[in-house]
mmCIF file of C-alpha atoms in Angstrom:
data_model
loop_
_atom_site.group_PDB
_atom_site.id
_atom_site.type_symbol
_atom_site.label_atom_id
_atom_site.label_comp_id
_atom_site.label_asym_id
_atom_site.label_seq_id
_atom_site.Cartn_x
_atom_site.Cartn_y
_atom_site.Cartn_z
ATOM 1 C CA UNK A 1 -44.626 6.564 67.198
ATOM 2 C CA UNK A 2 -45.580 3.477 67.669
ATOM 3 C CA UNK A 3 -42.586 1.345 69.513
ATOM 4 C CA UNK A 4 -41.905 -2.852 69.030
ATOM 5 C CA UNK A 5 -42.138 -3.505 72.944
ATOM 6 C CA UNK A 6 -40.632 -7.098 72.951
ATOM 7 C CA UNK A 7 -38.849 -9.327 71.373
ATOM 8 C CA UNK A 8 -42.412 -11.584 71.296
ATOM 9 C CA UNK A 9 -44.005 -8.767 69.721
ATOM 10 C CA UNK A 10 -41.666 -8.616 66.704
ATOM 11 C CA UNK A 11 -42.077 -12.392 66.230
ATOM 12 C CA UNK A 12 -45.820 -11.351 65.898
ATOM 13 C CA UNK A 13 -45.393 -9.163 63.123
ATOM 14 C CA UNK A 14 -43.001 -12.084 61.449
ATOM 15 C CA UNK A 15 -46.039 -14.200 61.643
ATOM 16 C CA UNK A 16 -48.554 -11.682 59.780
ATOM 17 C CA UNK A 17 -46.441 -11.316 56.776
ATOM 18 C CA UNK A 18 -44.304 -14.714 56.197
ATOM 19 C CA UNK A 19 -46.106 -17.931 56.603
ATOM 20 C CA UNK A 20 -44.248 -21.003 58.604
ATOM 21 C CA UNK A 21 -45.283 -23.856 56.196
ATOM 22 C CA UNK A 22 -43.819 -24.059 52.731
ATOM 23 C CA UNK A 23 -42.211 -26.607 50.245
ATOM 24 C CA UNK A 24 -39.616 -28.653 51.933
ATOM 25 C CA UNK A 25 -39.967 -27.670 55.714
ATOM 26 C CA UNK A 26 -40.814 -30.323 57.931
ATOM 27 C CA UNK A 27 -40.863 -27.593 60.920
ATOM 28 C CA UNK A 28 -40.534 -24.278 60.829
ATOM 29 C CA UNK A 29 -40.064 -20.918 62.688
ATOM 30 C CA UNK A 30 -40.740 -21.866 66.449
ATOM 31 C CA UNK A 31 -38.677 -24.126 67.197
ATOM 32 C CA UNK A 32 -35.053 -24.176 68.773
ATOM 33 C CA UNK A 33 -33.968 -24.695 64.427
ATOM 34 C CA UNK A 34 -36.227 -25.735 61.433
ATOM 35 C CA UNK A 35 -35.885 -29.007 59.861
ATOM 36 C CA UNK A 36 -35.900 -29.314 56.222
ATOM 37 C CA UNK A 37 -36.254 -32.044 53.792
ATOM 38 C CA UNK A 38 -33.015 -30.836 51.572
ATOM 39 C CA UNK A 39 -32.321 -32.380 47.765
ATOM 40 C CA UNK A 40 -28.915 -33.759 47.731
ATOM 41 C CA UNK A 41 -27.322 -30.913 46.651
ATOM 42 C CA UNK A 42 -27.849 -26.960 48.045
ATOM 43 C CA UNK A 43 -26.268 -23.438 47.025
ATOM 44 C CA UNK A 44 -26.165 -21.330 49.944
ATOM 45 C CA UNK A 45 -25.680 -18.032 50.118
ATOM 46 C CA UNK A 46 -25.192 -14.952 52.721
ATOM 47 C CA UNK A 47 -25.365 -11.069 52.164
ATOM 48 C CA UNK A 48 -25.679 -8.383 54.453
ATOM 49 C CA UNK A 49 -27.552 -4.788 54.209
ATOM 50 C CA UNK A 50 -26.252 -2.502 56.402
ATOM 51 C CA UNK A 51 -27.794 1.099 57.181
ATOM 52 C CA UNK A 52 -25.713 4.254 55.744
ATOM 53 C CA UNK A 53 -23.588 1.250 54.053
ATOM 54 C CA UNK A 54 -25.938 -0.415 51.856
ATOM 55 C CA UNK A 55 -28.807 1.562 51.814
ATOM 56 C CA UNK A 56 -29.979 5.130 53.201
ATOM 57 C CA UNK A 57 -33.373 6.228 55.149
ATOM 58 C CA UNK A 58 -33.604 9.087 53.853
ATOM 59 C CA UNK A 59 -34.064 7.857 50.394
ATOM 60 C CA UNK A 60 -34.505 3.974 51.010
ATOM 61 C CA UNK A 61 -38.518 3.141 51.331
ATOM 62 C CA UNK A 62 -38.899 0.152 54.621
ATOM 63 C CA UNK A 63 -40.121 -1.987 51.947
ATOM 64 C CA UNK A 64 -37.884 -1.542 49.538
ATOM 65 C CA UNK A 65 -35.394 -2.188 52.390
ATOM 66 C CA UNK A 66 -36.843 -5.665 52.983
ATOM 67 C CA UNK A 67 -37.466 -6.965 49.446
ATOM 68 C CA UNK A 68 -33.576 -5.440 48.487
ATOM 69 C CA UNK A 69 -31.754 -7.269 51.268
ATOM 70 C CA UNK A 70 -33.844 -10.386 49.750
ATOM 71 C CA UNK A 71 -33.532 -10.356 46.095
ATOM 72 C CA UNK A 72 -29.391 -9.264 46.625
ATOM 73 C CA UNK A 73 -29.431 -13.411 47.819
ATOM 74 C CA UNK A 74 -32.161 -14.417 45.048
ATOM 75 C CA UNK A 75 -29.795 -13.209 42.620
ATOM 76 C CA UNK A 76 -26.659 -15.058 43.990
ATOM 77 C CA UNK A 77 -29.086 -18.272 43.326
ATOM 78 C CA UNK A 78 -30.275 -17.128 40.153
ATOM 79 C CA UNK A 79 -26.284 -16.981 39.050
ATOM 80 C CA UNK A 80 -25.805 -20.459 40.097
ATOM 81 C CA UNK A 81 -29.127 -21.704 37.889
ATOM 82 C CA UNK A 82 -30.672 -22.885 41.143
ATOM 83 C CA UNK A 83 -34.239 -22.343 42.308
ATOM 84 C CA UNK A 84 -34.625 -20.436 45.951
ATOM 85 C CA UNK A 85 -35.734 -22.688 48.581
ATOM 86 C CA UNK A 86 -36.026 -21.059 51.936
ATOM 87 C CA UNK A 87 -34.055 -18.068 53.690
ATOM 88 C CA UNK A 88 -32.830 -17.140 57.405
ATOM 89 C CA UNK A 89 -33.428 -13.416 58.523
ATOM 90 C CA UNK A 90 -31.877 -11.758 61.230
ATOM 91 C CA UNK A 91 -32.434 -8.266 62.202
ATOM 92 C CA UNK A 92 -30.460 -5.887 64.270
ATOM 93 C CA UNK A 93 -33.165 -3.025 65.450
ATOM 94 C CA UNK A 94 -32.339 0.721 66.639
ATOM 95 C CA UNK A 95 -34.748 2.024 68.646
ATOM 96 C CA UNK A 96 -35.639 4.940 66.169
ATOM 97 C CA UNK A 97 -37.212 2.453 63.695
ATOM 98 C CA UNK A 98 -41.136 2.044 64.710
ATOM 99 C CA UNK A 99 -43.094 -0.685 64.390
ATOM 100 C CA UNK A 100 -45.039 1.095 61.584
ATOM 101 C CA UNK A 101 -41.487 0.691 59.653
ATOM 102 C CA UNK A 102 -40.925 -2.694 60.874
ATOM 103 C CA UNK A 103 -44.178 -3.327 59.236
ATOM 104 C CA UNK A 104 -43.448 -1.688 56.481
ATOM 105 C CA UNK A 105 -40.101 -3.448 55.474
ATOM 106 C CA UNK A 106 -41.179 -6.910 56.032
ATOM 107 C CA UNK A 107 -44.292 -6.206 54.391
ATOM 108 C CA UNK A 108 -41.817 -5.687 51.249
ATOM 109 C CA UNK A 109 -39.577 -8.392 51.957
ATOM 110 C CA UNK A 110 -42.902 -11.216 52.366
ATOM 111 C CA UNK A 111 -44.046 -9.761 48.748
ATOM 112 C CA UNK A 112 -40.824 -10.864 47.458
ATOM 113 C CA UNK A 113 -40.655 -13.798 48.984
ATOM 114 C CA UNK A 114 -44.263 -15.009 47.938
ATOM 115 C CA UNK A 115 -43.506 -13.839 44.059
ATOM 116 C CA UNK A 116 -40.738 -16.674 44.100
ATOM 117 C CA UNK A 117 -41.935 -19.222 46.477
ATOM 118 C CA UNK A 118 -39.587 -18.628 49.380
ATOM 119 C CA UNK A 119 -40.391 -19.443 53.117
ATOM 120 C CA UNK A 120 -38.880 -18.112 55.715
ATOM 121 C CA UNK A 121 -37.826 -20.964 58.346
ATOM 122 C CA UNK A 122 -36.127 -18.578 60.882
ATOM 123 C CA UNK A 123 -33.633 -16.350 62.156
ATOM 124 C CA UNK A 124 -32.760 -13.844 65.130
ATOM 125 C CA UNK A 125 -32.796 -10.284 66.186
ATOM 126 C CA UNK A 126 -30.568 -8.001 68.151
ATOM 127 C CA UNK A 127 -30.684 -4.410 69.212
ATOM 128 C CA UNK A 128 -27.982 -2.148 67.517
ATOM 129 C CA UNK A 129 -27.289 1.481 66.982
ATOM 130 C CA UNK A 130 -28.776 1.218 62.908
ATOM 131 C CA UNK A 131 -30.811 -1.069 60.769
ATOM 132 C CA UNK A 132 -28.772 -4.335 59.786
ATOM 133 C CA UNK A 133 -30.418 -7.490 57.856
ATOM 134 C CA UNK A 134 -28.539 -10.433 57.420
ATOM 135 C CA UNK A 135 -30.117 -12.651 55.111
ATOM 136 C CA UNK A 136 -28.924 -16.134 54.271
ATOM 137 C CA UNK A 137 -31.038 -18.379 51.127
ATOM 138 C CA UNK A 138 -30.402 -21.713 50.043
ATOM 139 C CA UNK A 139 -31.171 -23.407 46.655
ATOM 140 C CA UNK A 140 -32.018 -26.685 44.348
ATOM 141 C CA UNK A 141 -30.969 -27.405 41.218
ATOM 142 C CA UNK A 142 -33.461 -26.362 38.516
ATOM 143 C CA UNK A 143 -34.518 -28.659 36.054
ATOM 144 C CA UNK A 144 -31.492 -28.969 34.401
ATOM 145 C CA UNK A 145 -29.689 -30.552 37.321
ATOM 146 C CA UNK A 146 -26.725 -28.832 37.339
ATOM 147 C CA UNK A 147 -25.027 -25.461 39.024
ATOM 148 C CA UNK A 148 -23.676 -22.995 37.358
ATOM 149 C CA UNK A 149 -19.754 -21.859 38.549
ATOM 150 C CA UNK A 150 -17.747 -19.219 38.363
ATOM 151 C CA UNK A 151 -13.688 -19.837 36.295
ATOM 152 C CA UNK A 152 -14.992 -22.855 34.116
ATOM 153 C CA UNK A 153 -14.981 -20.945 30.972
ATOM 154 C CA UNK A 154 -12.676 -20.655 27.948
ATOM 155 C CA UNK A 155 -10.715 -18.597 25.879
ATOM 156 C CA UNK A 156 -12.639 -18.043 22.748
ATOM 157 C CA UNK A 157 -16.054 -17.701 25.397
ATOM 158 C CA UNK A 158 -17.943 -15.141 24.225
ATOM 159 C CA UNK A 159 -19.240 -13.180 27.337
ATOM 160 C CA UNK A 160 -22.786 -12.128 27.372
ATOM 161 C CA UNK A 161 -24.649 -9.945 29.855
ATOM 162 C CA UNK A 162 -28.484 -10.157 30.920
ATOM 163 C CA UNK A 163 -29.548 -7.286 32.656
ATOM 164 C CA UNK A 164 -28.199 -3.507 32.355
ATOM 165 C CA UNK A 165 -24.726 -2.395 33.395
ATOM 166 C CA UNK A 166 -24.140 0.927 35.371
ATOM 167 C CA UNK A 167 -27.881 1.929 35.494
ATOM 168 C CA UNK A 168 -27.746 0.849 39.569
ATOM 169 C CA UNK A 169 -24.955 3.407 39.808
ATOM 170 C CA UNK A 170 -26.192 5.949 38.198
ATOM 171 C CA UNK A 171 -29.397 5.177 40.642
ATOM 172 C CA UNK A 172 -26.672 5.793 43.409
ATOM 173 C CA UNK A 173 -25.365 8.957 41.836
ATOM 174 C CA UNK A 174 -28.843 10.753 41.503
ATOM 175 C CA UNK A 175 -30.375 9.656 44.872
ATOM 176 C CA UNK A 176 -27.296 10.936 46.932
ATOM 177 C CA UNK A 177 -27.603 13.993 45.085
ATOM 178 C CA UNK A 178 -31.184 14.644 45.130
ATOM 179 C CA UNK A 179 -32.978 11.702 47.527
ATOM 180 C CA UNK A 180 -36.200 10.777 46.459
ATOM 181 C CA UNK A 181 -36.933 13.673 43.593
ATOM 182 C CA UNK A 182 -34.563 11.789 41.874
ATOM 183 C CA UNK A 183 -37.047 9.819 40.140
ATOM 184 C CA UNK A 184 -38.642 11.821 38.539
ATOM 185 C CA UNK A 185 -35.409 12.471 35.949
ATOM 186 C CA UNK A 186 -34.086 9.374 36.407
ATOM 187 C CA UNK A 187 -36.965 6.671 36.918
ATOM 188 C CA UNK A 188 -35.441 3.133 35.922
ATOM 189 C CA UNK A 189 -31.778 4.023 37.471
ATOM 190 C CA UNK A 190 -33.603 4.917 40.570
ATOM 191 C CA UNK A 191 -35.583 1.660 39.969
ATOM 192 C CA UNK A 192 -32.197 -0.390 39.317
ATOM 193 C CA UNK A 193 -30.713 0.974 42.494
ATOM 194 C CA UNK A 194 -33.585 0.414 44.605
ATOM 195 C CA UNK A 195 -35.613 -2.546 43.667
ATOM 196 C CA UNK A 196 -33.387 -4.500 41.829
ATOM 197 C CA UNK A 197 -34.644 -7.762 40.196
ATOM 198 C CA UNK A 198 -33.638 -11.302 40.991
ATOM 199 C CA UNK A 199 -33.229 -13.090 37.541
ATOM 200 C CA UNK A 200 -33.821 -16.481 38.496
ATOM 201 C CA UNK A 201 -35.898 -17.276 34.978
ATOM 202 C CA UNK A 202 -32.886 -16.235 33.225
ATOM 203 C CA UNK A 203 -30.567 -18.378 35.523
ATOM 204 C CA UNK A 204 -32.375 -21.384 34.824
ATOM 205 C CA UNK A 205 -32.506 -20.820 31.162
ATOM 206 C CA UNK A 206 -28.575 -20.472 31.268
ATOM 207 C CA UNK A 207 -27.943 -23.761 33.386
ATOM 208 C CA UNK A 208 -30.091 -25.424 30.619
ATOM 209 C CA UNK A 209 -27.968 -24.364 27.952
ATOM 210 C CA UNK A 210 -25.199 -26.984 27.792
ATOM 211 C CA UNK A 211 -22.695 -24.773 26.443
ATOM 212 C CA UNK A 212 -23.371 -22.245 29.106
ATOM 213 C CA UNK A 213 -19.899 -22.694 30.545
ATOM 214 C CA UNK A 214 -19.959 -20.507 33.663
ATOM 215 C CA UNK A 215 -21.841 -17.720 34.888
ATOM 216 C CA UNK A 216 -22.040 -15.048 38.426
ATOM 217 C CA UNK A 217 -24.164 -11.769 39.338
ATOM 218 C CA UNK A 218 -22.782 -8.270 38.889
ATOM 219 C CA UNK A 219 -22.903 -6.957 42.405
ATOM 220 C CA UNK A 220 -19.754 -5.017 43.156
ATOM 221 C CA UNK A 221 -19.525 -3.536 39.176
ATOM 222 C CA UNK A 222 -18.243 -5.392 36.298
ATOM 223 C CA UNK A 223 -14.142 -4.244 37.124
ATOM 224 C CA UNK A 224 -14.356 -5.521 40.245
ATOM 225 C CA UNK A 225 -16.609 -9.224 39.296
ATOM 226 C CA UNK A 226 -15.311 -9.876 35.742
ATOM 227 C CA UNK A 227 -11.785 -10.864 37.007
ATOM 228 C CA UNK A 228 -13.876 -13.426 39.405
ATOM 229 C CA UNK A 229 -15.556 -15.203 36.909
ATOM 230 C CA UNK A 230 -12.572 -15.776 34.259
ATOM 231 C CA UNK A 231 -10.881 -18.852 34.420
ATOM 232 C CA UNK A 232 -6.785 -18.101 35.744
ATOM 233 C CA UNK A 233 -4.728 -17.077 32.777
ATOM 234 C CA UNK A 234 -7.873 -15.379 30.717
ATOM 235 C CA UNK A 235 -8.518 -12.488 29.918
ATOM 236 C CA UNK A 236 -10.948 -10.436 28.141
ATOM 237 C CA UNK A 237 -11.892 -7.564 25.078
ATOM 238 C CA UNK A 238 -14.952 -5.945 26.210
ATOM 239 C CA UNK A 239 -17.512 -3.544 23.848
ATOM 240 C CA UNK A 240 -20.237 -1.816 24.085
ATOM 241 C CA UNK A 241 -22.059 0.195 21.675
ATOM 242 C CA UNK A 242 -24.756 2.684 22.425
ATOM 243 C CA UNK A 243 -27.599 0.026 22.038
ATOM 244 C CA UNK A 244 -25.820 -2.128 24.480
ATOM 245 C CA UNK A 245 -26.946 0.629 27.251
ATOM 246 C CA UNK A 246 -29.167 2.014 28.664
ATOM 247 C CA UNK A 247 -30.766 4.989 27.572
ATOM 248 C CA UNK A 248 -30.024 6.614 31.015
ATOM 249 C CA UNK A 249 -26.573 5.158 31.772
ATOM 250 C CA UNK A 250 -25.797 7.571 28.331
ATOM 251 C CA UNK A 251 -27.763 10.625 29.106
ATOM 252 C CA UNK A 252 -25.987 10.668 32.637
ATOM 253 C CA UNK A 253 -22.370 9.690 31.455
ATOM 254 C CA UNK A 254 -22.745 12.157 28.949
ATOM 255 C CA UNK A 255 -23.988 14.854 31.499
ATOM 256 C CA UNK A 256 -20.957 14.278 33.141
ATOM 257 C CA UNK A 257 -18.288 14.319 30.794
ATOM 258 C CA UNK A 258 -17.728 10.305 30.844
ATOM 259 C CA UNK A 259 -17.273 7.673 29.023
ATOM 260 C CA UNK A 260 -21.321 5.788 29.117
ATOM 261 C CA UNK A 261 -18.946 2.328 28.621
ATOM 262 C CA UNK A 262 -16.892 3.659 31.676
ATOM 263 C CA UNK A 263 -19.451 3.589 33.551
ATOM 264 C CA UNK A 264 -21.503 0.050 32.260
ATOM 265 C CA UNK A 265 -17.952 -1.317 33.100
ATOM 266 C CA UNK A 266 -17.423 0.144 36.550
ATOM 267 C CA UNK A 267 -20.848 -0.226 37.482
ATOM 268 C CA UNK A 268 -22.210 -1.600 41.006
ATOM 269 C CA UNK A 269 -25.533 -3.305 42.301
ATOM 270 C CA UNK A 270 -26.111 -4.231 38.990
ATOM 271 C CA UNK A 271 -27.600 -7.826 40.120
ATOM 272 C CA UNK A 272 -27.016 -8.643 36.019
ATOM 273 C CA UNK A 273 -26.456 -11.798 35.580
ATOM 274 C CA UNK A 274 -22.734 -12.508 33.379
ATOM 275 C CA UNK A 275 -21.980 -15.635 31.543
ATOM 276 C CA UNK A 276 -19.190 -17.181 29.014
ATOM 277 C CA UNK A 277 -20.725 -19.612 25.933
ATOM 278 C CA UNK A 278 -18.384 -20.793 23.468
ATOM 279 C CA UNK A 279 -20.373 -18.803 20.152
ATOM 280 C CA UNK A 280 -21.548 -22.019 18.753
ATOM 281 C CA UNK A 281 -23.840 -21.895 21.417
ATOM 282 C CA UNK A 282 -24.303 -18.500 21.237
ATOM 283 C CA UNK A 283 -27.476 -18.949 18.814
ATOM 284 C CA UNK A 284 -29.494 -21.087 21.187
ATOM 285 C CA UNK A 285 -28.513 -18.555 24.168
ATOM 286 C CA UNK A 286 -30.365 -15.436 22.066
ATOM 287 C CA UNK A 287 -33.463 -18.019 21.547
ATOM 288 C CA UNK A 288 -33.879 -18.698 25.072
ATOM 289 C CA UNK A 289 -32.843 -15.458 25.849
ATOM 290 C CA UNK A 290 -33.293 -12.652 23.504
ATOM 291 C CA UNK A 291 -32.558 -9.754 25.726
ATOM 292 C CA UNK A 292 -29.109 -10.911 26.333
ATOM 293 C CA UNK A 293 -26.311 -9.419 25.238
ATOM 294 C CA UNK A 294 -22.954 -9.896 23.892
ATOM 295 C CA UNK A 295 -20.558 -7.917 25.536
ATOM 296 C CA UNK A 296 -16.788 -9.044 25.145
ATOM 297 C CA UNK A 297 -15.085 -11.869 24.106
ATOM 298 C CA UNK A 298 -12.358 -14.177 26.348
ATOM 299 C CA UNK A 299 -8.450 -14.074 25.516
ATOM 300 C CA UNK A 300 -6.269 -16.375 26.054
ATOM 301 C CA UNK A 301 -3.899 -14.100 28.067
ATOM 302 C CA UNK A 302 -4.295 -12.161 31.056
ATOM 303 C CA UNK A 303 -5.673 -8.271 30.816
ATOM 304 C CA UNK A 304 -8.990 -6.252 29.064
ATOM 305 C CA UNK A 305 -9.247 -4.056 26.717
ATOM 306 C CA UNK A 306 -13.073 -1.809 26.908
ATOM 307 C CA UNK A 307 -13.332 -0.835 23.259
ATOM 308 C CA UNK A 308 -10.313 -1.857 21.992
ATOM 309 C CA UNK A 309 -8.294 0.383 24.712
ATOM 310 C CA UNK A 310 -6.087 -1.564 27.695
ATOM 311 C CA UNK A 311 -8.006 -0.905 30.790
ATOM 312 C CA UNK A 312 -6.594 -1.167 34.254
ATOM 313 C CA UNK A 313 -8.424 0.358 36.991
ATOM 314 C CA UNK A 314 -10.155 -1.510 39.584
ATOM 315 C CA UNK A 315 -14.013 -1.577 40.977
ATOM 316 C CA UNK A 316 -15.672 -1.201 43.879
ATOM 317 C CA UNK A 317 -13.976 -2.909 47.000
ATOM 318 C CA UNK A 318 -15.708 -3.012 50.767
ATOM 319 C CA UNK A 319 -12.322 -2.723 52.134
ATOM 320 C CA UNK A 320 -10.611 -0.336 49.634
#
């Protein structure tokens, strides 16, 4: 296998897949730090992707690798109705990970990066016993001029989803079980879980929405995210019907003896976007955004109900 032999030869391989101008950069990767021309006001955001954490080998493609521990951040911009401006990358590198990999996963990663626009200005890179990216993107405001936040909504908010709920865990489920055969029973969860979108169109269209009154991306599962975007004292009734979800998120709950709406709400990696609109606003939400979806409504006391039943448990937590 072909081996990265120094640190100089990495910084090559940067070079053939990301270019070092773009929009806003005055100087870019080379340099002790870039210098940007910044708008007044930035979102930043951080995530990292960790080997046998966030993502496996043994099912995980390099590329999908790259462009995943990139679009997790696009989406974070998408929920704040901002437009991606530039990222950071570093890289911790085991020495079982060839250059042909390396390749491979930046390769996927640039492709991303070039759909939306998105230079990369710098970064750093470490040895380490497994694969780490740490990926950090900052962000304008779209045309609208204004960021979206979490906790500004209402009681009386309806709450509307773009995006599907649970299909990235049920991606999960299937490729632990079965790695990459997976896909061929499962194609679009294995799609969810692997190459999830960044909805940045659909982020936009929100922040221009006045009555768009706060909004966030599903990453850790609806349970664990909804109680983050409510403002304190709300609560919420949640429903879903069958059309609300995905064909797959059914077949699989179903194949399991569980609730599909269980499984929408405890999701994970969902990278939906999630956002409260009193409903007089609710009919210029469905023209700018027909594929949204109504999925609950905001109460004016603490608690949820999913389909008119008190619900309790908890999501996903790194720590729990």
């Amino acid at each position: 296998m072909a081996r990265i032999a120094s640190e100089d030869d990495f910084l090559a391989l940067m070079d053939a897949h990301f270019p070092r101008t773009g929009d806003g950069i005055v100087l870019g990767r080379g340099d002790d730090a870039a210098i940007l021309a910044c708008p007044q006001r930035l979102c930043v955001t951080t995530d990292l992707f960790v080997e046998d954490v966030h993502f496996r080998r043994r099912y995980f493609p390099p590329g999908a690798v790259g462009a995943k521990a990139l679009a997790v951040n696009l989406s974070d911009v998408a929920a704040m109705g901002g437009v991606p401006a530039g990222f950071v990358l570093g890289l911790v590198c085991p020495d079982d990970a060839d250059r042909g990999y390396w390749d491979a996963l930046l390769a996927g990663m640039a492709g991303l990066a070039a759909r939306h626009n998105v230079p990369l200005v710098g970064g750093d890179l470490s040895k380490g016993d497994k694969i780490a990216l740490s990926v950090t993107v900052w962000g304008a405001p779209g045309p609208s001029g204004r960021f979206l936040t979490r906790a500004t909504g209402a009681a009386g908010d309806m709450l509307v989803a773009v995006g599907d709920l649970g299909l990235a865990r049920v991606g999960l489920a299937v490729l632990e079980k079965d790695g990459p055969e997976a896909a061929a029973h499962w194609p679009a969860a294995v799609a969810a879980h692997l190459s999830p979108v960044p909805r940045l169109e659909a982020g936009l269209a929100l922040a221009a929405i006045p009555g768009v009154s706060s909004c966030m991306d599903v990453s850790d599962g609806l349970a664990r995210d909804l109680p983050r975007l409510l403002p304190p004292g709300c609560g919420a009734d949640l429903f879903f019907t069958p059309a609300s979800l995905h064909p797959e998120v059914t077949a699989h709950a179903v194949a399991h003896g569980r609730p599909p709406e269980k499984v929408a709400f405890f999701g994970g990696e969902d990278y939906a976007l999630i956002a409260t609109v009193p409903p007089a606003a609710l009919p210029a939400l469905r023209v700018a955004l027909p594929g949204a979806i109504a999925i609950g409504r905001l109460t004016p006391k603490p608690g949820y109900t999913l389909n008119g039943a008190p619900i309790n448990e908890r999501g996903f937590d790194h720590f729990g």
